[in-house]
PDB file of N, CA and C in Angstrom:
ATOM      1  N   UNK A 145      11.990  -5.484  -0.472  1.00  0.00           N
ATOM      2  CA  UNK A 145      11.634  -5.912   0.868  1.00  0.00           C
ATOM      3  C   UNK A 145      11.156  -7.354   0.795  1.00  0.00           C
ATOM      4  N   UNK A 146      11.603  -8.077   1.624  1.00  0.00           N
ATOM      5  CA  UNK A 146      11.441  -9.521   1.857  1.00  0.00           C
ATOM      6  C   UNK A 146      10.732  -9.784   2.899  1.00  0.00           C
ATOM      7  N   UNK A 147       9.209 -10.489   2.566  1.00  0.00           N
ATOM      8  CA  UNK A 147       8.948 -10.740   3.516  1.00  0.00           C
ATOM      9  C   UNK A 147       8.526 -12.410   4.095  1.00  0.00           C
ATOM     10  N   UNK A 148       8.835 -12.867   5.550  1.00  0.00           N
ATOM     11  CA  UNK A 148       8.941 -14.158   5.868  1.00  0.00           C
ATOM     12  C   UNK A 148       7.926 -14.574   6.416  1.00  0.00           C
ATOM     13  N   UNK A 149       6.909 -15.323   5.958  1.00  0.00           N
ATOM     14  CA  UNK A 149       5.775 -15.765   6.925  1.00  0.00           C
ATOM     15  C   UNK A 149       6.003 -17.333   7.511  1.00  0.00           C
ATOM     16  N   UNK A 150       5.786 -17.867   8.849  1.00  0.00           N
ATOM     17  CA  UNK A 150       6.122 -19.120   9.238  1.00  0.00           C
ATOM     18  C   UNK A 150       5.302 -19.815   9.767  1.00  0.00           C
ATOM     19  N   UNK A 151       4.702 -20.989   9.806  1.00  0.00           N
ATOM     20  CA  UNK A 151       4.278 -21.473  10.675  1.00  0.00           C
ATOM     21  C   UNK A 151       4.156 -22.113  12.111  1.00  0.00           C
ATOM     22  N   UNK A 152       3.605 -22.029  12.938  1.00  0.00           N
ATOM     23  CA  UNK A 152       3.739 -22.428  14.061  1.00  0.00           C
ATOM     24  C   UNK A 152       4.832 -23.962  14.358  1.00  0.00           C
ATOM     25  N   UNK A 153       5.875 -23.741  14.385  1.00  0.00           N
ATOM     26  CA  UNK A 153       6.802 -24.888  14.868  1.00  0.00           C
ATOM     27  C   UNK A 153       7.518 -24.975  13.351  1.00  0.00           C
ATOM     28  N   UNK A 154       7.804 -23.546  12.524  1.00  0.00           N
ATOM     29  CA  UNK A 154       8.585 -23.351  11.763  1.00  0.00           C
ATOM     30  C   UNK A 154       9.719 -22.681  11.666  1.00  0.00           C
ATOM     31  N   UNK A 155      10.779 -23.054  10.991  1.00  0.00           N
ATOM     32  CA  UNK A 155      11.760 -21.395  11.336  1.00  0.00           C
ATOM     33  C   UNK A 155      12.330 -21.037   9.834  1.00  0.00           C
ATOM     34  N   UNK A 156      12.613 -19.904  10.022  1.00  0.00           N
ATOM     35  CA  UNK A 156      13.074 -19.476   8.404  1.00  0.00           C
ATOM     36  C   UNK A 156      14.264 -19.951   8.085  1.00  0.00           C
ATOM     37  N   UNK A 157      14.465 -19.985   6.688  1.00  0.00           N
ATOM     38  CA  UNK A 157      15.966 -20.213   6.702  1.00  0.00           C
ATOM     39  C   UNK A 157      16.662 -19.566   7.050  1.00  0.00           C
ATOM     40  N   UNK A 158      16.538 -18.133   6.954  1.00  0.00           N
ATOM     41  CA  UNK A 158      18.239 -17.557   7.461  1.00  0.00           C
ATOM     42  C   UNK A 158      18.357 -17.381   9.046  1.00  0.00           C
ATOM     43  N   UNK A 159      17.295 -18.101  10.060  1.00  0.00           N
ATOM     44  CA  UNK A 159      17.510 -18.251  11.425  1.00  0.00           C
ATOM     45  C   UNK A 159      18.865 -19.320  11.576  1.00  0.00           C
ATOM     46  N   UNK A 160      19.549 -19.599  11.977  1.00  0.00           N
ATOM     47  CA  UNK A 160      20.991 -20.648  11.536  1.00  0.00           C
ATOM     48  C   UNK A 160      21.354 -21.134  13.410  1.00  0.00           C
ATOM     49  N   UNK A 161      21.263 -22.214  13.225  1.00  0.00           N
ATOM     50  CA  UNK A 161      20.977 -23.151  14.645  1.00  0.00           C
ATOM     51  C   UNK A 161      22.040 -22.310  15.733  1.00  0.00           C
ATOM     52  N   UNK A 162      23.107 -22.194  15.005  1.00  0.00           N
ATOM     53  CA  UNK A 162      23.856 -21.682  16.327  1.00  0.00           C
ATOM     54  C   UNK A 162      23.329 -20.253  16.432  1.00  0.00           C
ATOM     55  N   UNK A 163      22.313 -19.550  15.695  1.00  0.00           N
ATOM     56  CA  UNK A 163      21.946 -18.506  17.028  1.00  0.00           C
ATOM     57  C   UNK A 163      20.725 -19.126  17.787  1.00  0.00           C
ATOM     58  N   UNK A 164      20.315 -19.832  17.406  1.00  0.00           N
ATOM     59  CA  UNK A 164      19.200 -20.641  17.832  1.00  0.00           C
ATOM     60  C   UNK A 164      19.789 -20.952  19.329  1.00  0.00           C
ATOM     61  N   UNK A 165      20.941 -21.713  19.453  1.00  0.00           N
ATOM     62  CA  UNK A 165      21.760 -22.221  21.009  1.00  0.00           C
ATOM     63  C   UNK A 165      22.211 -20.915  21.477  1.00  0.00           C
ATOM     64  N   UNK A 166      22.106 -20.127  21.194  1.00  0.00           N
ATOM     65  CA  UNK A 166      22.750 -18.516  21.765  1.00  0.00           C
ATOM     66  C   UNK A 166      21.778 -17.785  22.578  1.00  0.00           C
ATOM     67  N   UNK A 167      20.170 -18.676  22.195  1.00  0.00           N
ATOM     68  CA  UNK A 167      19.279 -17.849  23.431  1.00  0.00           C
ATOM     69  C   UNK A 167      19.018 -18.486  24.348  1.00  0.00           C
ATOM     70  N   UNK A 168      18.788 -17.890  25.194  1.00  0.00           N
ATOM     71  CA  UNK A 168      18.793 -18.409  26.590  1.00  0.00           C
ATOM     72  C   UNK A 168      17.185 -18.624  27.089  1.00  0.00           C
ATOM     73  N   UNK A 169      16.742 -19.182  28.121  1.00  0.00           N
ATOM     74  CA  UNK A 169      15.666 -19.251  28.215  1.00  0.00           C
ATOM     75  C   UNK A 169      14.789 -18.403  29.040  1.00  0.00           C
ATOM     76  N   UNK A 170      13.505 -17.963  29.119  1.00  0.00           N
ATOM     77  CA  UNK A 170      13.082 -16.757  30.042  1.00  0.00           C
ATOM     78  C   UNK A 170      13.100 -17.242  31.637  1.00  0.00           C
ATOM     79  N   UNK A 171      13.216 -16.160  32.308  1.00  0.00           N
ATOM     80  CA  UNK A 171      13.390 -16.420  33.722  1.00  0.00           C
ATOM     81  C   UNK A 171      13.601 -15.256  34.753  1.00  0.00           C
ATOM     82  N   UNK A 172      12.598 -15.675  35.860  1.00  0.00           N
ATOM     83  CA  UNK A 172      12.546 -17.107  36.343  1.00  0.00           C
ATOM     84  C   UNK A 172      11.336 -17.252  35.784  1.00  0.00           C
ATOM     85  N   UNK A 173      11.532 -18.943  35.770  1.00  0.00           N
ATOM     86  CA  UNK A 173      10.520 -19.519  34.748  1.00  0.00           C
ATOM     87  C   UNK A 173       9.970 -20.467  35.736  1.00  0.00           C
ATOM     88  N   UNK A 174       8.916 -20.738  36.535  1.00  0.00           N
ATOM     89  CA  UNK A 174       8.029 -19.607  36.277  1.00  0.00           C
ATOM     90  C   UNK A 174       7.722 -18.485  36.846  1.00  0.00           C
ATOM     91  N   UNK A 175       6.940 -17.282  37.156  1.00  0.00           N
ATOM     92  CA  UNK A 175       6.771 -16.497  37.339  1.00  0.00           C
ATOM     93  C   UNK A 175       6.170 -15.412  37.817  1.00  0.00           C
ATOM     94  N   UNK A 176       6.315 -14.747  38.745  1.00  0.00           N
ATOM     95  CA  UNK A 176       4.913 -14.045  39.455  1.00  0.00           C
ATOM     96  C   UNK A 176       4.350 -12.506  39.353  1.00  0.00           C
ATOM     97  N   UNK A 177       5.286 -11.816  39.034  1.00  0.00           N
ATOM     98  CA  UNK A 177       6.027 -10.778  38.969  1.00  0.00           C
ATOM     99  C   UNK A 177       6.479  -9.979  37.639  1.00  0.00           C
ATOM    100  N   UNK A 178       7.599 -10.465  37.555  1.00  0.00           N
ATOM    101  CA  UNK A 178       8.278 -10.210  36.499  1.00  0.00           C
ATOM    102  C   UNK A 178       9.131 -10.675  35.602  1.00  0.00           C
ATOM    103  N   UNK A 179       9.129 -11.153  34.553  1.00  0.00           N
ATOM    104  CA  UNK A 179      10.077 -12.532  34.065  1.00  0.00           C
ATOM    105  C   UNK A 179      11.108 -11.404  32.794  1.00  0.00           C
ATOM    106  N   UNK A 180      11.858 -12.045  32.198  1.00  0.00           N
ATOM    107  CA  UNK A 180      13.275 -11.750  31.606  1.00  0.00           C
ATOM    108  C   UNK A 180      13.054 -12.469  30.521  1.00  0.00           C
ATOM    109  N   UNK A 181      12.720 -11.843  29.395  1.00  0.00           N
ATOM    110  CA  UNK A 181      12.761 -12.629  27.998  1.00  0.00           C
ATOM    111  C   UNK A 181      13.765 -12.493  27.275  1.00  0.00           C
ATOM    112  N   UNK A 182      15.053 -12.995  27.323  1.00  0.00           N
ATOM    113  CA  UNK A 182      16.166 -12.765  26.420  1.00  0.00           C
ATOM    114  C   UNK A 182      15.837 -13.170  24.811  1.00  0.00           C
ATOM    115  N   UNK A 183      16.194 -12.757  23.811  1.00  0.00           N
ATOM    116  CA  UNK A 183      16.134 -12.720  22.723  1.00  0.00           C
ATOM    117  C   UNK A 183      17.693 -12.372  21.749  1.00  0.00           C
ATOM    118  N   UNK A 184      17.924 -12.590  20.659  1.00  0.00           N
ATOM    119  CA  UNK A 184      19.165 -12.004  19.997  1.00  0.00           C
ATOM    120  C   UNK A 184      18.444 -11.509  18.651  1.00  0.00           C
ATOM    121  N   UNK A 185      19.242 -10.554  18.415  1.00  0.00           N
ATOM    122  CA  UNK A 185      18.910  -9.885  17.163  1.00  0.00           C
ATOM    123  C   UNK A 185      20.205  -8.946  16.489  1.00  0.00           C
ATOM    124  N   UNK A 186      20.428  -9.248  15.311  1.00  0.00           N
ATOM    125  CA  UNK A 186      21.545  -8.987  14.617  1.00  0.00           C
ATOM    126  C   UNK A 186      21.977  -7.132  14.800  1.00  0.00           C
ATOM    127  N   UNK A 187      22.709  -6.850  14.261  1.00  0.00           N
ATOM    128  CA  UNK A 187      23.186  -5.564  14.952  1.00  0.00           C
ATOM    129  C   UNK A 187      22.271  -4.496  14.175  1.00  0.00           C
ATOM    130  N   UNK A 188      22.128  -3.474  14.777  1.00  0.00           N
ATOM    131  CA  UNK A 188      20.924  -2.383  14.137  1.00  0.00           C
ATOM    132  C   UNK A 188      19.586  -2.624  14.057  1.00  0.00           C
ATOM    133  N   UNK A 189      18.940  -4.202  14.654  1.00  0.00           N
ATOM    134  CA  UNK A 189      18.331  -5.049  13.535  1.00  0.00           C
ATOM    135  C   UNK A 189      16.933  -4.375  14.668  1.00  0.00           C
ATOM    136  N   UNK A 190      15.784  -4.275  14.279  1.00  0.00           N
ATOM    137  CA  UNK A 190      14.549  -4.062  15.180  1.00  0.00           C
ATOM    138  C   UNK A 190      13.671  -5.376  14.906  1.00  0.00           C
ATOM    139  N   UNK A 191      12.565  -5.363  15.628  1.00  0.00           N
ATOM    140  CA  UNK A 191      11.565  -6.374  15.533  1.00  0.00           C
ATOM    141  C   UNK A 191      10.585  -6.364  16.736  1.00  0.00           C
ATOM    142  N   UNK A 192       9.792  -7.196  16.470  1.00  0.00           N
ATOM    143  CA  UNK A 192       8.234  -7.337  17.924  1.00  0.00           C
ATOM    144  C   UNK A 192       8.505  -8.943  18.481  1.00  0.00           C
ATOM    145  N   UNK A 193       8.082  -8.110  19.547  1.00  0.00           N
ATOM    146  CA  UNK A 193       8.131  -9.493  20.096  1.00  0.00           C
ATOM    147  C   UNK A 193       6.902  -9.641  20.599  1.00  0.00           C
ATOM    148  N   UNK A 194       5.881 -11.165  20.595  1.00  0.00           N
ATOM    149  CA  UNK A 194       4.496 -11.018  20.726  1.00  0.00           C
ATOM    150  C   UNK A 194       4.569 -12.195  21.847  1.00  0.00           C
ATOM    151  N   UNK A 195       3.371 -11.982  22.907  1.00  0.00           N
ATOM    152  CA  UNK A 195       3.299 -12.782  23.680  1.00  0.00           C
ATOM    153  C   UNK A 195       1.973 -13.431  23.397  1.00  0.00           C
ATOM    154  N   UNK A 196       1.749 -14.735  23.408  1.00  0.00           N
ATOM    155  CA  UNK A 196       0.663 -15.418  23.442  1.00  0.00           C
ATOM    156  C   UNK A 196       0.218 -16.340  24.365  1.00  0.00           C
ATOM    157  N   UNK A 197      -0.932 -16.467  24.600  1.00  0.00           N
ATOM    158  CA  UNK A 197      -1.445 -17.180  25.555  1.00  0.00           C
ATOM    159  C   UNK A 197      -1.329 -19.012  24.768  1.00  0.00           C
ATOM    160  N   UNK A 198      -1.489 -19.631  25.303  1.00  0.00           N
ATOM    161  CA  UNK A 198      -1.335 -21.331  24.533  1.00  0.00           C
ATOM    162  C   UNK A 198      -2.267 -21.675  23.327  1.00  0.00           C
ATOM    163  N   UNK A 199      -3.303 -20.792  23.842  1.00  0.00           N
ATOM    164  CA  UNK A 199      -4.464 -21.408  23.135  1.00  0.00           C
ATOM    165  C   UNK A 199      -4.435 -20.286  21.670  1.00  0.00           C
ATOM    166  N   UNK A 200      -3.170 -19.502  21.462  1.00  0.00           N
ATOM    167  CA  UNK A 200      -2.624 -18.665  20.790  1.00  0.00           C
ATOM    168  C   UNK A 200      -3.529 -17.615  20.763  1.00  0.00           C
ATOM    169  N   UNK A 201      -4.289 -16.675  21.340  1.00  0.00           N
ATOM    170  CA  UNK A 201      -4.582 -15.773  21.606  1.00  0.00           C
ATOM    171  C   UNK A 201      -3.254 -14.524  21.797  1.00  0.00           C
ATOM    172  N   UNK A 202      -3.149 -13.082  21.218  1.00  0.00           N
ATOM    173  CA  UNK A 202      -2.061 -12.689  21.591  1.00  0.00           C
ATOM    174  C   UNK A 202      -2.612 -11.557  22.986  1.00  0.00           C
ATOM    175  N   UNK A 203      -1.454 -11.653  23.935  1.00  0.00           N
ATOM    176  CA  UNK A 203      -1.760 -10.946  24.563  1.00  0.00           C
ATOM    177  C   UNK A 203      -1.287  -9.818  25.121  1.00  0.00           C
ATOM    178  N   UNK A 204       0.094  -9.844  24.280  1.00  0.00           N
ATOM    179  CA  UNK A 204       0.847  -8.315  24.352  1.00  0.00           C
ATOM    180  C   UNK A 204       2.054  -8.425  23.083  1.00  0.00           C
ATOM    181  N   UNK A 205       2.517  -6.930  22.954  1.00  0.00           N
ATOM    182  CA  UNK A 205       3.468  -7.094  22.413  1.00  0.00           C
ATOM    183  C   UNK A 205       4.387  -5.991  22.127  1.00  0.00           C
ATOM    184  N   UNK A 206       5.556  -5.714  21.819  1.00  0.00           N
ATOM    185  CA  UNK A 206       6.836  -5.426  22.518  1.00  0.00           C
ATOM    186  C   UNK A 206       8.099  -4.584  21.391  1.00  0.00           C
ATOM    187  N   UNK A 207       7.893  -3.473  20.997  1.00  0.00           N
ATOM    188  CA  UNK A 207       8.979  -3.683  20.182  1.00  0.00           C
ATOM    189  C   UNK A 207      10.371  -4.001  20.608  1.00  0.00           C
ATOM    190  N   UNK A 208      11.702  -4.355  19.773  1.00  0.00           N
ATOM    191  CA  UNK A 208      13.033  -4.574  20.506  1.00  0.00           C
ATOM    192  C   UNK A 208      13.770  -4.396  19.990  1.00  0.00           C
ATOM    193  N   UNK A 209      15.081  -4.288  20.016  1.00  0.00           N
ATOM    194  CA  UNK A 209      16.168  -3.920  19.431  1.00  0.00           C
ATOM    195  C   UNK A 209      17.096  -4.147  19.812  1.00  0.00           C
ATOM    196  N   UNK A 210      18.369  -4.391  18.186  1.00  0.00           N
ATOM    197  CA  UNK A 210      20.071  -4.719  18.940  1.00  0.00           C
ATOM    198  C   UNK A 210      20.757  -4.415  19.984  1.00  0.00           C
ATOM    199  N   UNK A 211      20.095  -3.145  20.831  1.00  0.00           N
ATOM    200  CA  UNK A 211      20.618  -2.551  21.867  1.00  0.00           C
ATOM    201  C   UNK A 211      20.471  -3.423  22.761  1.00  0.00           C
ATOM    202  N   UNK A 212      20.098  -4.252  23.549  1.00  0.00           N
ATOM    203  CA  UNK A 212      19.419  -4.760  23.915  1.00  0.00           C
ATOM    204  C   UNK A 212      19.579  -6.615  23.651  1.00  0.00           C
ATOM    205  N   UNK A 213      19.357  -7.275  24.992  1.00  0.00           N
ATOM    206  CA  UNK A 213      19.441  -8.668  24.669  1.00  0.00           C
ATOM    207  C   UNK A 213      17.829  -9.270  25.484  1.00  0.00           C
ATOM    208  N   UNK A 214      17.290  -8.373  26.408  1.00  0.00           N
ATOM    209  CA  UNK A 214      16.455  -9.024  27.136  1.00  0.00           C
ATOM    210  C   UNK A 214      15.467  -8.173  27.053  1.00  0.00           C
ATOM    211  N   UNK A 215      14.355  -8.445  27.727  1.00  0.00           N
ATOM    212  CA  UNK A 215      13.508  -7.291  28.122  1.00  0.00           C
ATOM    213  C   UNK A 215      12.794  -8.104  29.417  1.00  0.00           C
ATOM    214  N   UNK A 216      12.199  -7.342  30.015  1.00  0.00           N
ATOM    215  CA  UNK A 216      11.751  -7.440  31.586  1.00  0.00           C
ATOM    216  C   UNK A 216       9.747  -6.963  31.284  1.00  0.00           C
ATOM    217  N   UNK A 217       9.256  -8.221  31.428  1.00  0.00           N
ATOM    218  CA  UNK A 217       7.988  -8.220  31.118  1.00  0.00           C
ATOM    219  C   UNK A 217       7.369  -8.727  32.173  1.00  0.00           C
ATOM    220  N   UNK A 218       6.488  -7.724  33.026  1.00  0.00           N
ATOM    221  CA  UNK A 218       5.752  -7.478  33.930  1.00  0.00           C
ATOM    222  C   UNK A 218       4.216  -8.062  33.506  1.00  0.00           C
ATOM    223  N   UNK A 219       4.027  -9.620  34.395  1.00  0.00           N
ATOM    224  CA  UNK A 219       3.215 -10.688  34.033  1.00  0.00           C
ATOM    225  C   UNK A 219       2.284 -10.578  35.447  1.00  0.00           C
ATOM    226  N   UNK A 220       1.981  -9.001  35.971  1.00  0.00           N
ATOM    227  CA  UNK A 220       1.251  -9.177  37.325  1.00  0.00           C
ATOM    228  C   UNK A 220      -0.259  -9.395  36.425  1.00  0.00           C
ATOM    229  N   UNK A 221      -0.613  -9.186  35.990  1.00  0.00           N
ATOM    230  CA  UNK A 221      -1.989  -9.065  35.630  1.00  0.00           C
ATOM    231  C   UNK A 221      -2.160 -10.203  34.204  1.00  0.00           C
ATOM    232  N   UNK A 222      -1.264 -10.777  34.145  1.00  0.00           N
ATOM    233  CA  UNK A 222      -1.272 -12.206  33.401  1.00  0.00           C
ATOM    234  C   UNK A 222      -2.019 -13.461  34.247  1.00  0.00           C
ATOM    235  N   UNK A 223      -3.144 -14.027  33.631  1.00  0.00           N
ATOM    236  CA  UNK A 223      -3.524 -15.239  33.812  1.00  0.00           C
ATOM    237  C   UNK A 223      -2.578 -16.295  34.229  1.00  0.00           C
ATOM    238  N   UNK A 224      -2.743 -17.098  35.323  1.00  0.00           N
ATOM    239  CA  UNK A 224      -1.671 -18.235  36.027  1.00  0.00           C
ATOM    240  C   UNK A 224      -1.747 -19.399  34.272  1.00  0.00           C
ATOM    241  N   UNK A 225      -0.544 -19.928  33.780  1.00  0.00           N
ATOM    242  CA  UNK A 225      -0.567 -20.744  32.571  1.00  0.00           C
ATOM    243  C   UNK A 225       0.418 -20.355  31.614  1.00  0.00           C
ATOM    244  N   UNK A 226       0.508 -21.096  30.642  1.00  0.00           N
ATOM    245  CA  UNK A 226       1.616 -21.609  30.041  1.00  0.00           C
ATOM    246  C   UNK A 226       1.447 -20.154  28.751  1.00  0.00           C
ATOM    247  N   UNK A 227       2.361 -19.147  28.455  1.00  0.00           N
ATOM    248  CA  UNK A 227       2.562 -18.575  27.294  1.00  0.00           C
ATOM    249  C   UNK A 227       3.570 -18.744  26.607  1.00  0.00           C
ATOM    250  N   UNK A 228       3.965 -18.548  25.686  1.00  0.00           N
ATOM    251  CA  UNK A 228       4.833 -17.959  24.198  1.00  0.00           C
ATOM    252  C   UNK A 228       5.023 -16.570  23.849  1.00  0.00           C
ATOM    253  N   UNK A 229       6.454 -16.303  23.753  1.00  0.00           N
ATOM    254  CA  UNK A 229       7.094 -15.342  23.168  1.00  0.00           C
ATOM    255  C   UNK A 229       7.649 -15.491  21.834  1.00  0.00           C
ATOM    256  N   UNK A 230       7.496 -14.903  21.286  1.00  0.00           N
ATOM    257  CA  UNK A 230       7.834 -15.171  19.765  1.00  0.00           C
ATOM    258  C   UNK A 230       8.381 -13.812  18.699  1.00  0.00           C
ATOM    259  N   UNK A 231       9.161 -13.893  18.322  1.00  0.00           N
ATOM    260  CA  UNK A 231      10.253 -12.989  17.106  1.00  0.00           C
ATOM    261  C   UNK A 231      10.867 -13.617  16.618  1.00  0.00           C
ATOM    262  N   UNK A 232      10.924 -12.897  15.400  1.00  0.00           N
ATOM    263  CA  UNK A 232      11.460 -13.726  13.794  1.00  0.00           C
ATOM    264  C   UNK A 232      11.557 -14.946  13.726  1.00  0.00           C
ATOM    265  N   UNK A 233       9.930 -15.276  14.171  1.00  0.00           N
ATOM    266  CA  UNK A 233      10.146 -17.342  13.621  1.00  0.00           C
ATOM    267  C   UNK A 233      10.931 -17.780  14.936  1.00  0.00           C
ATOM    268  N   UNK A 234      11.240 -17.279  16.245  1.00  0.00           N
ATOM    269  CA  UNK A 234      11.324 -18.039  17.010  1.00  0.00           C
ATOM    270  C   UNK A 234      10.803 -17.930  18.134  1.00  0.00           C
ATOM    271  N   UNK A 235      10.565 -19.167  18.544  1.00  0.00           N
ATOM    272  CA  UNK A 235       9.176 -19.232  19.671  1.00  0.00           C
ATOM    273  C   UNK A 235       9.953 -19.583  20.857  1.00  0.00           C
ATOM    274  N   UNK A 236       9.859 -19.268  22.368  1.00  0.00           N
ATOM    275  CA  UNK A 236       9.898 -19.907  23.203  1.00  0.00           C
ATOM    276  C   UNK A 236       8.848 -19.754  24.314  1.00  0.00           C
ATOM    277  N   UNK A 237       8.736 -20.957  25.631  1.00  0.00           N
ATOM    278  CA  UNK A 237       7.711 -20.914  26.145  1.00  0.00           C
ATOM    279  C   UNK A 237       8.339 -20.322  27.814  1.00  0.00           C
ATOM    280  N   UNK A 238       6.781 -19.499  28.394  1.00  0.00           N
ATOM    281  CA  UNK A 238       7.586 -19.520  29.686  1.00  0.00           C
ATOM    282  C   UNK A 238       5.929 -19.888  30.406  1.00  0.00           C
ATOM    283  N   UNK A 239       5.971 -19.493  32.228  1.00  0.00           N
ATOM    284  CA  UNK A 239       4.719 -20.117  32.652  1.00  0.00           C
ATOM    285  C   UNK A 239       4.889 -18.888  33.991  1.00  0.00           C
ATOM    286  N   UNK A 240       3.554 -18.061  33.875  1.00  0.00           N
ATOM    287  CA  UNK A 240       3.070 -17.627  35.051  1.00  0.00           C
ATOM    288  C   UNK A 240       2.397 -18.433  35.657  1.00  0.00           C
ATOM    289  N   UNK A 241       2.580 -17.738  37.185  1.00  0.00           N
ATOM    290  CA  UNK A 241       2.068 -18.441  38.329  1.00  0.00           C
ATOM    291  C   UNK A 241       1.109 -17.884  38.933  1.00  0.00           C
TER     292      UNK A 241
END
């Protein structure tokens, strides 16, 4: 078992740029409701997906799977401000309202 630890504004090596351009961004961005976190993940493949507040506090988190390209994350009781979603070393940002 291999395991990958990264730092904040790191990515592993076997993340490979063109799946990197293959995700899309969350939306609608921003958000009141309910936002759409698309993600990719190799076939069979599982993983978490963690949400953080900016000040990196985590404030939820998600398991996911190949089945699957998005998930629908219900941000009513989320603080108005800027968070992060993050799986396997990749981060993106979205913003409740």
């Amino acid at each position: 078992v291999n395991e990958i630890y990264t730092l904040p504004g790191s990515m592993p090596s076997n993340v490979s740029e063109l799946k990197l351009s293959n995700i899309k961004s969350a939306f609608p961005n921003p958000a009141k409701t309910i936002i759409t976190l698309p993600y990719v993940l190799e076939n069979e493949q599982t993983s978490m997906i963690r949400i953080y507040k900016l000040n990196g506090q985590l404030v939820d988190s998600k398991q996911i799977d190949s089945n699957f390209d998005k998930i629908l994350l219900n941000v009513e009781t989320y603080q108005p401000g800027i968070y992060i979603y993050e799986y396997n070393g990749i981060s993106k940002k979205f913003i409740v309202n």
